[in-house]
Amino acid sequence: DAGVTQSPTHLIKTRGQHVTLRCSPISGHKSVSWYQQVLGQGPQFIFQYYEKEERGRGNFPDRFSARQFPNYSSELNVNALLLGDSALYLCASSPTTGGAGGYTFGSGTRLTVV
Amino acid sequence: AQRVTQPEKLLSVFKGAPVELKCNYSYSGSPELFWYVQYSRQRLQLLLRHISRESIKGFTADLNKGETSFHLKKPFAQEEDSAMYYCAFYQAGTALIFGKGTTLSVSS
């Protein structure tokens, strides 16, 4: 099992640009959630998707959007990038939306906005 | 607001000493609580969850609903325990809510 894979691992963008981050969950897991981790802070919840439907949204502006595909992989999109969007973006997969199944995290995408 | 508080940013202990990483939560329902660990240059990984009442790598955590706490404990710290530890709870509609984390440093 490949685990949760995220791509790219690192990228640098300019303010105002758009970025797409990708996540492939563990085989058999139907839920994907996204988190933003700023240096020195714990991960902050952005979105959760289950069976291609949004099941939860954190306190992030509308510049952040996501979707889940029929194969359960997911994309996180961020428009009009700001310097403050620089962070590690983590994807986690779980069998369902509940907590009992546990969440398995990917290694993350390090986004730097200059 | 629902939140998790980890009051210590850094905890330094000597090898063989007991460890207690504190976690308090604010949640009106019955929480599902977790401890996650992140070793240097590795991904965030689940250490334990309160519903399974298991012991992983010698760590245990007991849910105290009266004190709304879920402290992580280990009787004898090892150098390989040095890492960042996050307490988290699951809330329907928001997946995992994390604390800010505590860095555990174990020295010989």
PDB file of N, CA, C and O in Angstrom, chain B residues 20-25 31-36 48-51 53 60-65 67-73 86-89:
ATOM      1  N   GLU B  20       4.785  13.649  30.924  1.00  0.00           N
ATOM      2  CA  GLU B  20       3.358  13.907  30.827  1.00  0.00           C
ATOM      3  C   GLU B  20       3.164  15.131  29.934  1.00  0.00           C
ATOM      4  O   GLU B  20       3.589  16.231  30.267  1.00  0.00           O
ATOM      5  N   LEU B  21       2.535  14.909  28.798  1.00  0.00           N
ATOM      6  CA  LEU B  21       2.216  15.995  27.880  1.00  0.00           C
ATOM      7  C   LEU B  21       0.744  16.325  28.085  1.00  0.00           C
ATOM      8  O   LEU B  21      -0.125  15.479  27.911  1.00  0.00           O
ATOM      9  N   LYS B  22       0.491  17.591  28.400  1.00  0.00           N
ATOM     10  CA  LYS B  22      -0.867  17.971  28.787  1.00  0.00           C
ATOM     11  C   LYS B  22      -1.732  18.353  27.579  1.00  0.00           C
ATOM     12  O   LYS B  22      -1.254  18.954  26.608  1.00  0.00           O
ATOM     13  N   CYS B  23      -2.999  17.996  27.691  1.00  0.00           N
ATOM     14  CA  CYS B  23      -3.977  18.342  26.666  1.00  0.00           C
ATOM     15  C   CYS B  23      -5.317  18.565  27.349  1.00  0.00           C
ATOM     16  O   CYS B  23      -5.794  17.693  28.081  1.00  0.00           O
ATOM     17  N   ASN B  24      -5.909  19.720  27.110  1.00  0.00           N
ATOM     18  CA  ASN B  24      -7.258  19.998  27.582  1.00  0.00           C
ATOM     19  C   ASN B  24      -8.128  20.360  26.393  1.00  0.00           C
ATOM     20  O   ASN B  24      -7.661  20.976  25.436  1.00  0.00           O
ATOM     21  N   TYR B  25      -9.361  19.961  26.451  1.00  0.00           N
ATOM     22  CA  TYR B  25     -10.244  20.226  25.326  1.00  0.00           C
ATOM     23  C   TYR B  25     -11.483  20.967  25.801  1.00  0.00           C
ATOM     24  O   TYR B  25     -11.864  20.903  26.970  1.00  0.00           O
ATOM     25  N   PRO B  31     -16.264  13.624  23.099  1.00  0.00           N
ATOM     26  CA  PRO B  31     -15.196  13.776  22.113  1.00  0.00           C
ATOM     27  C   PRO B  31     -14.546  12.457  21.717  1.00  0.00           C
ATOM     28  O   PRO B  31     -14.514  11.513  22.488  1.00  0.00           O
ATOM     29  N   GLU B  32     -14.050  12.437  20.497  1.00  0.00           N
ATOM     30  CA  GLU B  32     -13.153  11.372  20.074  1.00  0.00           C
ATOM     31  C   GLU B  32     -11.765  11.995  20.039  1.00  0.00           C
ATOM     32  O   GLU B  32     -11.515  12.887  19.238  1.00  0.00           O
ATOM     33  N   LEU B  33     -10.894  11.552  20.899  1.00  0.00           N
ATOM     34  CA  LEU B  33      -9.603  12.213  21.086  1.00  0.00           C
ATOM     35  C   LEU B  33      -8.452  11.372  20.597  1.00  0.00           C
ATOM     36  O   LEU B  33      -8.494  10.139  20.664  1.00  0.00           O
ATOM     37  N   PHE B  34      -7.418  12.058  20.118  1.00  0.00           N
ATOM     38  CA  PHE B  34      -6.256  11.411  19.526  1.00  0.00           C
ATOM     39  C   PHE B  34      -4.974  12.122  19.968  1.00  0.00           C
ATOM     40  O   PHE B  34      -4.993  13.302  20.296  1.00  0.00           O
ATOM     41  N   TRP B  35      -3.896  11.376  19.915  1.00  0.00           N
ATOM     42  CA  TRP B  35      -2.568  11.956  19.965  1.00  0.00           C
ATOM     43  C   TRP B  35      -1.851  11.582  18.672  1.00  0.00           C
ATOM     44  O   TRP B  35      -1.822  10.409  18.287  1.00  0.00           O
ATOM     45  N   TYR B  36      -1.292  12.613  18.019  1.00  0.00           N
ATOM     46  CA  TYR B  36      -0.480  12.418  16.831  1.00  0.00           C
ATOM     47  C   TYR B  36       0.951  12.819  17.162  1.00  0.00           C
ATOM     48  O   TYR B  36       1.195  13.700  17.989  1.00  0.00           O
ATOM     49  N   LEU B  48      -2.029   7.342  19.304  1.00  0.00           N
ATOM     50  CA  LEU B  48      -3.082   6.547  19.917  1.00  0.00           C
ATOM     51  C   LEU B  48      -4.393   7.327  19.936  1.00  0.00           C
ATOM     52  O   LEU B  48      -4.418   8.536  19.718  1.00  0.00           O
ATOM     53  N   ARG B  49      -5.474   6.591  20.173  1.00  0.00           N
ATOM     54  CA  ARG B  49      -6.800   7.193  20.242  1.00  0.00           C
ATOM     55  C   ARG B  49      -7.495   6.674  21.491  1.00  0.00           C
ATOM     56  O   ARG B  49      -7.270   5.531  21.897  1.00  0.00           O
ATOM     57  N   HIS B  50      -8.337   7.488  22.065  1.00  0.00           N
ATOM     58  CA  HIS B  50      -8.870   7.134  23.386  1.00  0.00           C
ATOM     59  C   HIS B  50      -9.851   5.986  23.290  1.00  0.00           C
ATOM     60  O   HIS B  50      -9.975   5.213  24.236  1.00  0.00           O
ATOM     61  N   ILE B  51     -10.517   5.803  22.161  1.00  0.00           N
ATOM     62  CA  ILE B  51     -11.542   4.761  22.099  1.00  0.00           C
ATOM     63  C   ILE B  51     -10.935   3.371  22.132  1.00  0.00           C
ATOM     64  O   ILE B  51     -11.583   2.419  22.525  1.00  0.00           O
ATOM     65  N   ARG B  53      -8.074   2.624  23.801  1.00  0.00           N
ATOM     66  CA  ARG B  53      -7.408   2.455  25.103  1.00  0.00           C
ATOM     67  C   ARG B  53      -6.143   1.600  24.972  1.00  0.00           C
ATOM     68  O   ARG B  53      -5.871   0.741  25.791  1.00  0.00           O
ATOM     69  N   THR B  60       0.522   6.096  27.092  1.00  0.00           N
ATOM     70  CA  THR B  60      -0.894   5.900  27.362  1.00  0.00           C
ATOM     71  C   THR B  60      -1.541   7.267  27.550  1.00  0.00           C
ATOM     72  O   THR B  60      -0.861   8.255  27.828  1.00  0.00           O
ATOM     73  N   ALA B  61      -2.847   7.302  27.379  1.00  0.00           N
ATOM     74  CA  ALA B  61      -3.585   8.540  27.617  1.00  0.00           C
ATOM     75  C   ALA B  61      -4.975   8.163  28.106  1.00  0.00           C
ATOM     76  O   ALA B  61      -5.621   7.294  27.519  1.00  0.00           O
ATOM     77  N   ASP B  62      -5.411   8.804  29.145  1.00  0.00           N
ATOM     78  CA  ASP B  62      -6.728   8.532  29.701  1.00  0.00           C
ATOM     79  C   ASP B  62      -7.598   9.776  29.561  1.00  0.00           C
ATOM     80  O   ASP B  62      -7.179  10.894  29.891  1.00  0.00           O
ATOM     81  N   LEU B  63      -8.812   9.539  29.103  1.00  0.00           N
ATOM     82  CA  LEU B  63      -9.763  10.636  28.974  1.00  0.00           C
ATOM     83  C   LEU B  63     -10.376  10.917  30.337  1.00  0.00           C
ATOM     84  O   LEU B  63     -10.926  10.012  30.977  1.00  0.00           O
ATOM     85  N   ASN B  64     -10.274  12.146  30.799  1.00  0.00           N
ATOM     86  CA  ASN B  64     -10.890  12.570  32.051  1.00  0.00           C
ATOM     87  C   ASN B  64     -11.955  13.601  31.712  1.00  0.00           C
ATOM     88  O   ASN B  64     -11.649  14.772  31.482  1.00  0.00           O
ATOM     89  N   LYS B  65     -13.194  13.156  31.670  1.00  0.00           N
ATOM     90  CA  LYS B  65     -14.269  14.053  31.252  1.00  0.00           C
ATOM     91  C   LYS B  65     -14.511  15.153  32.281  1.00  0.00           C
ATOM     92  O   LYS B  65     -14.889  16.269  31.924  1.00  0.00           O
ATOM     93  N   GLU B  67     -12.286  16.705  34.110  1.00  0.00           N
ATOM     94  CA  GLU B  67     -11.274  17.757  33.937  1.00  0.00           C
ATOM     95  C   GLU B  67     -11.104  18.146  32.474  1.00  0.00           C
ATOM     96  O   GLU B  67     -10.256  18.980  32.163  1.00  0.00           O
ATOM     97  N   THR B  68     -11.887  17.519  31.597  1.00  0.00           N
ATOM     98  CA  THR B  68     -11.779  17.716  30.134  1.00  0.00           C
ATOM     99  C   THR B  68     -10.316  17.662  29.715  1.00  0.00           C
ATOM    100  O   THR B  68      -9.789  18.583  29.064  1.00  0.00           O
ATOM    101  N   SER B  69      -9.672  16.576  30.094  1.00  0.00           N
ATOM    102  CA  SER B  69      -8.259  16.421  29.762  1.00  0.00           C
ATOM    103  C   SER B  69      -7.999  15.068  29.114  1.00  0.00           C
ATOM    104  O   SER B  69      -8.781  14.115  29.278  1.00  0.00           O
ATOM    105  N   PHE B  70      -6.894  15.008  28.402  1.00  0.00           N
ATOM    106  CA  PHE B  70      -6.475  13.777  27.716  1.00  0.00           C
ATOM    107  C   PHE B  70      -4.944  13.807  27.681  1.00  0.00           C
ATOM    108  O   PHE B  70      -4.310  13.861  26.635  1.00  0.00           O
ATOM    109  N   HIS B  71      -4.342  13.766  28.847  1.00  0.00           N
ATOM    110  CA  HIS B  71      -2.892  13.895  28.959  1.00  0.00           C
ATOM    111  C   HIS B  71      -2.192  12.628  28.486  1.00  0.00           C
ATOM    112  O   HIS B  71      -2.630  11.516  28.768  1.00  0.00           O
ATOM    113  N   LEU B  72      -1.058  12.807  27.835  1.00  0.00           N
ATOM    114  CA  LEU B  72      -0.250  11.696  27.322  1.00  0.00           C
ATOM    115  C   LEU B  72       0.873  11.411  28.308  1.00  0.00           C
ATOM    116  O   LEU B  72       1.588  12.332  28.708  1.00  0.00           O
ATOM    117  N   LYS B  73       1.025  10.141  28.647  1.00  0.00           N
ATOM    118  CA  LYS B  73       2.004   9.803  29.687  1.00  0.00           C
ATOM    119  C   LYS B  73       2.900   8.653  29.251  1.00  0.00           C
ATOM    120  O   LYS B  73       2.477   7.772  28.479  1.00  0.00           O
ATOM    121  N   TYR B  86       1.002  16.280  18.994  1.00  0.00           N
ATOM    122  CA  TYR B  86      -0.229  17.042  18.835  1.00  0.00           C
ATOM    123  C   TYR B  86      -1.400  16.267  19.426  1.00  0.00           C
ATOM    124  O   TYR B  86      -1.590  15.088  19.120  1.00  0.00           O
ATOM    125  N   CYS B  87      -2.181  16.964  20.215  1.00  0.00           N
ATOM    126  CA  CYS B  87      -3.444  16.432  20.691  1.00  0.00           C
ATOM    127  C   CYS B  87      -4.525  16.909  19.723  1.00  0.00           C
ATOM    128  O   CYS B  87      -4.461  18.038  19.217  1.00  0.00           O
ATOM    129  N   ALA B  88      -5.503  16.053  19.431  1.00  0.00           N
ATOM    130  CA  ALA B  88      -6.550  16.430  18.485  1.00  0.00           C
ATOM    131  C   ALA B  88      -7.851  15.742  18.857  1.00  0.00           C
ATOM    132  O   ALA B  88      -7.846  14.680  19.488  1.00  0.00           O
ATOM    133  N   PHE B  89      -8.958  16.364  18.476  1.00  0.00           N
ATOM    134  CA  PHE B  89     -10.219  15.653  18.604  1.00  0.00           C
ATOM    135  C   PHE B  89     -11.004  15.757  17.313  1.00  0.00           C
ATOM    136  O   PHE B  89     -10.819  16.676  16.516  1.00  0.00           O
TER     137      PHE B  89
END
